[in-house]
Short mmCIF file of C-alpha atoms and ligand atoms in Angstrom, two decimals:
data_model
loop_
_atom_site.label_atom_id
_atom_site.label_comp_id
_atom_site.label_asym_id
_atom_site.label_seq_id
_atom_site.Cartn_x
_atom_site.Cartn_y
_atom_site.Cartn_z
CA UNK A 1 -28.74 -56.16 14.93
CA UNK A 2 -29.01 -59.36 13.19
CA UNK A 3 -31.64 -61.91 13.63
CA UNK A 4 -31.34 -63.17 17.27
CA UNK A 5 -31.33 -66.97 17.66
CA UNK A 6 -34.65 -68.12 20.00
CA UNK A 7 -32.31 -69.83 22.44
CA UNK A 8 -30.86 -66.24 23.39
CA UNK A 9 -34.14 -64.73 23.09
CA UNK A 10 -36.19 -67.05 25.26
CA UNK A 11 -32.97 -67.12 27.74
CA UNK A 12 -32.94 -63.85 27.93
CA UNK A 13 -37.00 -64.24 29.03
CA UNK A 14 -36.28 -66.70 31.58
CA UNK A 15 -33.53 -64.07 33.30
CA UNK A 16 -36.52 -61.41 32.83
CA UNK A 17 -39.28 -64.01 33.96
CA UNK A 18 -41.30 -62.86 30.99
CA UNK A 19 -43.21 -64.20 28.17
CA UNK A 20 -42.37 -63.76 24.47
CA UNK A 21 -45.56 -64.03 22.36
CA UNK A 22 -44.49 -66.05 18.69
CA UNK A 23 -47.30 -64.71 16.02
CA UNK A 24 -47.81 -66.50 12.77
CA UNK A 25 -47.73 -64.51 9.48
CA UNK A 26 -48.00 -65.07 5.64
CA UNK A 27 -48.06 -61.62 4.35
CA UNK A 28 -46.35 -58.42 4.47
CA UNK A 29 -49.66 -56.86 6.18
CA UNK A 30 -49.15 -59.20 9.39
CA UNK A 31 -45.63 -58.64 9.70
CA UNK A 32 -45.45 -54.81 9.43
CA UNK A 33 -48.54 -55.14 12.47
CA UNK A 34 -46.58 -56.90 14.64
CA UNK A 35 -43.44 -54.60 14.02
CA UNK A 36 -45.08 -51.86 14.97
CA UNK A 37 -46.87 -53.37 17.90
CA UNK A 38 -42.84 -54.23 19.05
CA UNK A 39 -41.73 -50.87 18.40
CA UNK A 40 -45.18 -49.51 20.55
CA UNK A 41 -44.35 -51.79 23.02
CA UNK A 42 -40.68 -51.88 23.01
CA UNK A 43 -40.62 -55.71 22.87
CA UNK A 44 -38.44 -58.32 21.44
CA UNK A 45 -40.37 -61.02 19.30
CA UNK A 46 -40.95 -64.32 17.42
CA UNK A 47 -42.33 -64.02 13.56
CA UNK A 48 -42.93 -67.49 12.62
CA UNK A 49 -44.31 -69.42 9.56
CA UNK A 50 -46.09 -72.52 9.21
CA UNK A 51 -45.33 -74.83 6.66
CA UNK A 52 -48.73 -73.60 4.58
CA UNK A 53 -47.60 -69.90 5.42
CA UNK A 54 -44.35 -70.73 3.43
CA UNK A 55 -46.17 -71.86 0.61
CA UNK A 56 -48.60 -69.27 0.48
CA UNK A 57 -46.68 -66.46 0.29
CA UNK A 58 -43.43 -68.27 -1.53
CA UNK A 59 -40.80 -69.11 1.08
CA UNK A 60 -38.50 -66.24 -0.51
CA UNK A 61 -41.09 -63.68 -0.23
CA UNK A 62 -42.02 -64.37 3.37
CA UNK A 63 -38.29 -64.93 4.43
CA UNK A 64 -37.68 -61.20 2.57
CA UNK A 65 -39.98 -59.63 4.04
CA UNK A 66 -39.39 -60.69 7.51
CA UNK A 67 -35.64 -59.53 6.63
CA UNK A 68 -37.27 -56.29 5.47
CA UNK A 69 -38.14 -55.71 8.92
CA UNK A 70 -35.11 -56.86 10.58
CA UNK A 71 -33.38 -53.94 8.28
CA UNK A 72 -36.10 -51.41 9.51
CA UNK A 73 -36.52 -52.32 13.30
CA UNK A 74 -32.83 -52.84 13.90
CA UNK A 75 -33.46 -51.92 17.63
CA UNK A 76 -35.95 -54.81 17.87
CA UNK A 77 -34.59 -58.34 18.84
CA UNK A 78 -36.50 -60.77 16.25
CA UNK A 79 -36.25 -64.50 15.86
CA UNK A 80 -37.43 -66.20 13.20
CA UNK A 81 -39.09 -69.64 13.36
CA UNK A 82 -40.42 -72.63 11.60
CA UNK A 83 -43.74 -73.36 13.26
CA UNK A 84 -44.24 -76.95 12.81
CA UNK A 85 -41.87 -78.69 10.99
CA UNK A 86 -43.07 -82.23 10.18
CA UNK A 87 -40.12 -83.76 8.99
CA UNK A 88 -35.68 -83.30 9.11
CA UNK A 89 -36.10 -81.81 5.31
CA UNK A 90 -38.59 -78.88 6.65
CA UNK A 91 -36.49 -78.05 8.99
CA UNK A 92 -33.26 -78.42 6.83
CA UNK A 93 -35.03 -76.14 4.27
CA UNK A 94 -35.86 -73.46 6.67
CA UNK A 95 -31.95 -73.42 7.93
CA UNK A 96 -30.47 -73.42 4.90
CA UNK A 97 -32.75 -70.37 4.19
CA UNK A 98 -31.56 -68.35 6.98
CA UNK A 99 -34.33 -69.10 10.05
CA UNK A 100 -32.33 -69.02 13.39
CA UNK A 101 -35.45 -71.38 14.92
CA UNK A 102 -37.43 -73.91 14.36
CA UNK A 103 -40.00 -76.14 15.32
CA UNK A 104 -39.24 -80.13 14.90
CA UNK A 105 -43.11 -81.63 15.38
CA UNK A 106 -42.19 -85.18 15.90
CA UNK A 107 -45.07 -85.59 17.80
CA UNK A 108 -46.91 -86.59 14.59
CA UNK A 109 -45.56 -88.44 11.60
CA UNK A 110 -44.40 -86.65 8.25
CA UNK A 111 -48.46 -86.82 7.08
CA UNK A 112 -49.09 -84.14 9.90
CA UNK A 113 -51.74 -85.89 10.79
CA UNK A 114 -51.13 -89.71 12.59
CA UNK A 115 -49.44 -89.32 16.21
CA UNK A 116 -46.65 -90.88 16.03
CA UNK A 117 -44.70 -93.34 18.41
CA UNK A 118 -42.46 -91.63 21.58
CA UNK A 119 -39.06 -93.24 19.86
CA UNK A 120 -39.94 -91.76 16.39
CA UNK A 121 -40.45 -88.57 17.70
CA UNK A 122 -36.84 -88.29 20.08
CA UNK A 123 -35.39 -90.32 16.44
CA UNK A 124 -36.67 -87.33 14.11
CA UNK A 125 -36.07 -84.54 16.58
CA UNK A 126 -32.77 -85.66 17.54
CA UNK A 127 -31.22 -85.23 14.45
CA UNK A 128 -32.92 -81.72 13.79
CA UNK A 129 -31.40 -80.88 17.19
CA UNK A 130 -27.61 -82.08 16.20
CA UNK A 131 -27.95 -80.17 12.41
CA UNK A 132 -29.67 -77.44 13.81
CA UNK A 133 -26.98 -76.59 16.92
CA UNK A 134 -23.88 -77.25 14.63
CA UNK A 135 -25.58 -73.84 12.77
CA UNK A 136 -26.70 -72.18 16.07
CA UNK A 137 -30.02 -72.80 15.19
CA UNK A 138 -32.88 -73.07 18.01
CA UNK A 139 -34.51 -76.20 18.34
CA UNK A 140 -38.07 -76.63 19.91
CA UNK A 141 -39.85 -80.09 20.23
CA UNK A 142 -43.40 -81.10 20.75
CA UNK A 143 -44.28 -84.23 23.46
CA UNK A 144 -48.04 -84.98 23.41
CA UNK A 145 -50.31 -84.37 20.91
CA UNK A 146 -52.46 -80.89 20.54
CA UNK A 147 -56.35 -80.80 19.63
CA UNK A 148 -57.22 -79.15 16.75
CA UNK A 149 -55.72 -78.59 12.87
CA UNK A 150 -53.76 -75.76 11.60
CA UNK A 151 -52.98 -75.26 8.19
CA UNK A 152 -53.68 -78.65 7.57
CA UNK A 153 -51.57 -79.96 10.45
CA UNK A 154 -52.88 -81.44 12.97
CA UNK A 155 -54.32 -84.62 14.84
CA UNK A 156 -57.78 -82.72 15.27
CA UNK A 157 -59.89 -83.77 18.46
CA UNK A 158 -60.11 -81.93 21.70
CA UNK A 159 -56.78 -81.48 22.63
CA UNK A 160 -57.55 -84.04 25.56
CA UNK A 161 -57.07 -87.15 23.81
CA UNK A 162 -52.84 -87.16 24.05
CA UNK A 163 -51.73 -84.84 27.05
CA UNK A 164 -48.19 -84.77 27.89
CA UNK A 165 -46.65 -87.28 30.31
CA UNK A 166 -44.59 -85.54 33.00
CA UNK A 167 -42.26 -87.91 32.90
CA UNK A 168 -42.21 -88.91 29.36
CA UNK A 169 -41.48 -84.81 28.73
CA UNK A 170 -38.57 -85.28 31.25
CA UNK A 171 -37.28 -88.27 28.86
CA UNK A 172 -37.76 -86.36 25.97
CA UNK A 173 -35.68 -83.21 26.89
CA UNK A 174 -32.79 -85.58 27.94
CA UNK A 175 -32.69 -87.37 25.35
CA UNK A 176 -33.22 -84.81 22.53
CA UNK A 177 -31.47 -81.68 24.48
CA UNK A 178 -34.66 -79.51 22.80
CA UNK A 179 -33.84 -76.01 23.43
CA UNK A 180 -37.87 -75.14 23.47
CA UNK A 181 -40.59 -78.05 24.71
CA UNK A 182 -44.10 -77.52 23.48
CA UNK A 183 -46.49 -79.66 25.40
CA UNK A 184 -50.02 -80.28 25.36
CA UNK A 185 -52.11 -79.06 28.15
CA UNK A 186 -55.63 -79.50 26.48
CA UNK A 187 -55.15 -76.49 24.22
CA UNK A 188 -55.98 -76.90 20.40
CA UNK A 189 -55.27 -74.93 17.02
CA UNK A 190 -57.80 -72.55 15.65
CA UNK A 191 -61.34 -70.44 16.99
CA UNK A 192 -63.25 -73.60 18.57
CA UNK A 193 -60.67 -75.06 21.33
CA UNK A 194 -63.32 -74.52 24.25
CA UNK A 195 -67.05 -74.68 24.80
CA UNK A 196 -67.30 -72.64 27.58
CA UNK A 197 -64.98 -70.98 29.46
CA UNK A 198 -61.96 -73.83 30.49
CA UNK A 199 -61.80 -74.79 34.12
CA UNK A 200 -59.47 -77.54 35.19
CA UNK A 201 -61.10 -80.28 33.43
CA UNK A 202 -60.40 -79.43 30.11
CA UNK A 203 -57.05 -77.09 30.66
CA UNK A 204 -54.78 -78.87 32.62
CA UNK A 205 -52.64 -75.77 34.15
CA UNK A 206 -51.66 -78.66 36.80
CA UNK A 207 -49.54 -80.80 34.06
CA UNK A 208 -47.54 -77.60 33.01
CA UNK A 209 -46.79 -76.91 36.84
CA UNK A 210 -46.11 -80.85 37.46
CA UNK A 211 -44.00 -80.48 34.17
CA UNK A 212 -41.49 -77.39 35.00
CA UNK A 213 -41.31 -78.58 38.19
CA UNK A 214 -39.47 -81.66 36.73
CA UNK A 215 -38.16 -79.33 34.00
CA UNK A 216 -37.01 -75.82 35.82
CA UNK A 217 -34.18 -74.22 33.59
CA UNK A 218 -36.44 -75.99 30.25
CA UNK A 219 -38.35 -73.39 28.30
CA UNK A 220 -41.79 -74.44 27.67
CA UNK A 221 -43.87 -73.59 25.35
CA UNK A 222 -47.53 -72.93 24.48
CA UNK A 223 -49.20 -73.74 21.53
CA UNK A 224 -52.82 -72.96 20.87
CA UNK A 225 -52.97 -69.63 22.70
CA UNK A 226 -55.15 -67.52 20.95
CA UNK A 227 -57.43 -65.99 24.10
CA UNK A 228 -60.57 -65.93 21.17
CA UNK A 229 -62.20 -62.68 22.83
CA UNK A 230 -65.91 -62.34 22.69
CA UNK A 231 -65.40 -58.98 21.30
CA UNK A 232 -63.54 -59.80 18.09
CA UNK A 233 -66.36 -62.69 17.70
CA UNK A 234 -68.71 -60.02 17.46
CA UNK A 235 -67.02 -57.90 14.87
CA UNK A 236 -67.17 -60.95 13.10
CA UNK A 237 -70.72 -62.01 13.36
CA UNK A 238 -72.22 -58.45 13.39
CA UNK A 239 -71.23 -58.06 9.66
CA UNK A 240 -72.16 -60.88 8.55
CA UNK A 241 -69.83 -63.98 9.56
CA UNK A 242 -70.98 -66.72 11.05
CA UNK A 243 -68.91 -67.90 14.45
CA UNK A 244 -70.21 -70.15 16.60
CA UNK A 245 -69.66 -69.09 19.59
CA UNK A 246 -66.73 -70.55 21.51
CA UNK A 247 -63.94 -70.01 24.15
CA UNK A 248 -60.29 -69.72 24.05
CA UNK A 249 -57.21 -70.07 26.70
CA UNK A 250 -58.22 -67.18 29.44
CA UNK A 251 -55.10 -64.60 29.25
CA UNK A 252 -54.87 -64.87 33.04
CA UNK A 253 -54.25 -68.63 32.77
CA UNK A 254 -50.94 -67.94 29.95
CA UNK A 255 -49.74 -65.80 33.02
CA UNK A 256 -50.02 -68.95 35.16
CA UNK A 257 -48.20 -70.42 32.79
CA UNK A 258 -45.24 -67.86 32.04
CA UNK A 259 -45.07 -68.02 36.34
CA UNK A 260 -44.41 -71.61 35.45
CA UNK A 261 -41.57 -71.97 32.72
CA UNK A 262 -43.44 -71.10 29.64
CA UNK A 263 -41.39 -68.99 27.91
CA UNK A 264 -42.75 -69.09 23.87
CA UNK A 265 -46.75 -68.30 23.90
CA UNK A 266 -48.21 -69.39 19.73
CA UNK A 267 -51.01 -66.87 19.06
CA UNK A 268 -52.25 -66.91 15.80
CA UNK A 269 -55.99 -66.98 15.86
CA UNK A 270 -57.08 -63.80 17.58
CA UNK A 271 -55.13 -62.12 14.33
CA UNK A 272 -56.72 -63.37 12.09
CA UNK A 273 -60.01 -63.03 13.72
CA UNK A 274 -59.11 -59.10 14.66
CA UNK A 275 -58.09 -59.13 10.69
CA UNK A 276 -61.31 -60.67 9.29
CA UNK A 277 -63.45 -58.35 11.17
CA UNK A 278 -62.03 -55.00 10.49
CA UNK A 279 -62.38 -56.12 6.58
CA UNK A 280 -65.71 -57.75 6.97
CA UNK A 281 -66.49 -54.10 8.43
CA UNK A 282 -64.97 -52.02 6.04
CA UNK A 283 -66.89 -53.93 3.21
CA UNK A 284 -70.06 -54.08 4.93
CA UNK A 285 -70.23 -50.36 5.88
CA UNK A 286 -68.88 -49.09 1.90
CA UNK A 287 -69.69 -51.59 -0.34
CA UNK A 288 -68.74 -49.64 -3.17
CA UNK A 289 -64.87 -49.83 -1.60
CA UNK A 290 -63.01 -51.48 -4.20
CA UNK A 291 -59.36 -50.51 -3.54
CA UNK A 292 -57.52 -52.85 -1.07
CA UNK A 293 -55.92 -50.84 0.67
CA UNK A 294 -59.19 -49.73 2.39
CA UNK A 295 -59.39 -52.46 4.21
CA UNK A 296 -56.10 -54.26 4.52
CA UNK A 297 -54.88 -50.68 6.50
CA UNK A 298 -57.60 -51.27 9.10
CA UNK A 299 -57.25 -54.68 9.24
CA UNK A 300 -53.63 -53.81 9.91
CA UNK A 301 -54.69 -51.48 12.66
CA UNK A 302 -56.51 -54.24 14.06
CA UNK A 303 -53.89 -56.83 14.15
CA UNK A 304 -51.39 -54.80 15.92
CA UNK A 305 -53.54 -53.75 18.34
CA UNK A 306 -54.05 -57.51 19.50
CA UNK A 307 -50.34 -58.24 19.03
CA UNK A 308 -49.44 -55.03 21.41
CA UNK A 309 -51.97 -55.90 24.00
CA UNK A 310 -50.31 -59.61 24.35
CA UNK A 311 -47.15 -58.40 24.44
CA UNK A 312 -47.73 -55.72 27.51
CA UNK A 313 -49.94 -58.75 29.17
CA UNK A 314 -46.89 -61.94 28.24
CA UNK A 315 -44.48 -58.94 29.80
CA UNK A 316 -42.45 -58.56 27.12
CA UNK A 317 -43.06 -55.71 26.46
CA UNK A 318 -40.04 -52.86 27.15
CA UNK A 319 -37.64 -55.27 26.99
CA UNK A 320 -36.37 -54.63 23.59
CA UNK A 321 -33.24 -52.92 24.47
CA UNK A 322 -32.20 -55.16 27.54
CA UNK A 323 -29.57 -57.31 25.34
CA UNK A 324 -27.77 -57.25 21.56
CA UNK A 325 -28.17 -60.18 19.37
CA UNK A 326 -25.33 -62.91 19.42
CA UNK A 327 -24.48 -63.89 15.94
CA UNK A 328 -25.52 -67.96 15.46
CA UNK A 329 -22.02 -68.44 14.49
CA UNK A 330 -21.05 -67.45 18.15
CA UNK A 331 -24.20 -69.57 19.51
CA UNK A 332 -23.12 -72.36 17.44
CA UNK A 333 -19.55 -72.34 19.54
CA UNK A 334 -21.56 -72.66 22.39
CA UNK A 335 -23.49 -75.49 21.55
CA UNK A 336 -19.94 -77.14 20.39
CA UNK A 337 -18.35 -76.10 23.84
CA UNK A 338 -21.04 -77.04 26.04
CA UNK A 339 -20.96 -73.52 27.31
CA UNK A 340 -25.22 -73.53 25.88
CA UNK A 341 -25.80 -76.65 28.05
CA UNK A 342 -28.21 -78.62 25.92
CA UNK A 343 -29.24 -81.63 28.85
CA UNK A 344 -31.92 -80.40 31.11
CA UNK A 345 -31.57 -79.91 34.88
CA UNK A 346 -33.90 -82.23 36.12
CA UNK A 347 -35.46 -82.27 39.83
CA UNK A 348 -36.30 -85.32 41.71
P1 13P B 1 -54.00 -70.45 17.98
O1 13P B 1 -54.79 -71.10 16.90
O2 13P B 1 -54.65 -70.62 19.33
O3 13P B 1 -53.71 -69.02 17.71
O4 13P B 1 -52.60 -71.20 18.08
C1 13P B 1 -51.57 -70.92 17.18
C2 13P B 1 -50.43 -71.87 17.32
O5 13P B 1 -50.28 -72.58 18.29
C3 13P B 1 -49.44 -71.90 16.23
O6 13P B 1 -48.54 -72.96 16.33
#
């Protein structure tokens, strides 16, 4: 099948009341872990790329390779997404590349770094949204400000510092028509979101559910994700790294969430963390290992096994074969015809 849009894909979650977990790559290792962690798990799934992932590994090499996959999981329903856009031309580049998603940021300026005013942000996204949906291209948004820094982008801080309005995300959606809304809930980017184990205070599960209670048909999203399990910490630390030790978003809490709306869950650091270990291992335990492949295999290994056990616990797993991918050309009609209503059912 060809590359499903994320609008069909994350509709197609709502109907199933199930999360889809969207895992960041920037080599060929990451994306043939989560492809096999789909086909394990029977699951459909989101591949996306950060602006500094695109770079990385080339934009045509990345955008190849998740291709290459498309060709060899053709059962497998995969969208593929711009993580963070910071600006229209991002987005415009990743469109006119062939993504069917992607993420407009307006949250924060162009620099990636300065939060940026509420009417920038609908400006910006706004006109992603009409380029994007005259392509059949997904559009997700970002209202509030997350914690933290991720390939460069980010506000930093705690993640507290700019939660999301309810009624400023309600605003937002209506005036944007956002396919996706990312919101911050007190989660951040990377390993150190948490200092002990979040409780109300610092993860605010009660804006999400304030949120899609304004916002029922909107899919929300969240970013910053990554559960950061004690376990992989140790792998880590026991051969040789040097983690402070720190807490992530409690996997029981995302299921709070995907009973609330949250359709798109961003996991990116628990791969790299399950990564880093197994090589840190390999190296440790046979130093004289020279040849890559010795430890980019089990760091392979590692990575799907975090990827499949998110996907059975976000419930999208054996869901793979439930639907067949609309072409973006057809999505794009629907868009035009209002058929793929783009204003947000809002309750009182
Ligand atoms: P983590 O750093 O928690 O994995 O979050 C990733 C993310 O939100 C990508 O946009």
């Amino acid at each position: 099948m060809p590359l499903v849009s994320m609008r069909q894909l994350l509709d197609e979650a709502a109907k199933g009341g199930y999360g889809v977990g969207a895992f960041n790559v920037n080599d060929m290792e990451q994306i043939q872990a989560i492809m096999a962690a789909a086909k394990e798990t029977n699951s459909p799934v989101i591949i996306q790329a950060s602006r500094g992932a695109r770079s990385f590994a080339q934009d045509r090499f990345l955008f190849h390779l998740i291709l290459a996959a498309n060709e060899l999981y053709p059962e497998i329903p995969i969208a593929m997404h711009q993580d963070h856009g910071n600006s229209f031309e991002t987005c415009k580049s990743a469109i006119d590349l062939g993504y069917t998603s992607v993420m407009m940021d307006g949250s924060l300026k162009e620099d990636g770094k300065t939060p940026a005013s509420f009417e920038e942000n609908v400006a910006v996204t706004k006109r992603v949204v009409d380029f994007a949906h005259e392509r059949g291209v997904t559009v997700e948004g970002e209202i509030g400000v997350l914690g933290g820094v991720e390939d460069g982008h980010g506000a930093g801080g705690t993640g507290l510092e700019h939660v999301t309005d309810p009624d400023q995300a309600v605003e937002f959606a209506e005036l944007t028509g956002v396919d996706a809304l990312a919101i911050a809930i007190g989660t951040s980017h990377g390993a150190y979101k948490f200092s002990k184990k979040p409780d109300g205070s610092v993860l605010k599960m009660d804006v999400l559910i304030a949120i899609h209670k304004r916002l029922p048909n909107t899919h929300l999203v969240m970013h910053g994700s990554s559960s950061v399990p004690k376990d992989l910490q140790d792998v880590i630390n026991k051969y040789g790294g040097k983690l402070k030790e720190t807490w992530g978003v409690p996997v029981e809490e995302i299921q709070l969430g995907i009973r609330n709306g949250v359709r798109k869950v961003n996991v990116d650091t628990d791969n790299r963390l399950a990564m880093t270990g197994a090589i840190r291992k390999v190296l440790w335990e046979s130093p004289e290992k020279f040849d890559p492949r010795d430890y980019l295999k089990p760091a392979r290994e590692a990575m799907q096994k975090v990827v499949a056990t998110r996907m059975t616990q976000f419930g999208q797993a054996g869901h793979a074969g439930d639907y067949k991918a609309v072409s973006i050309t057809e999505i794009a009609k629907g868009y035009k015809d209002g058929s793929l209503k783009t204003k947000p059912l809002v309750a009182k």
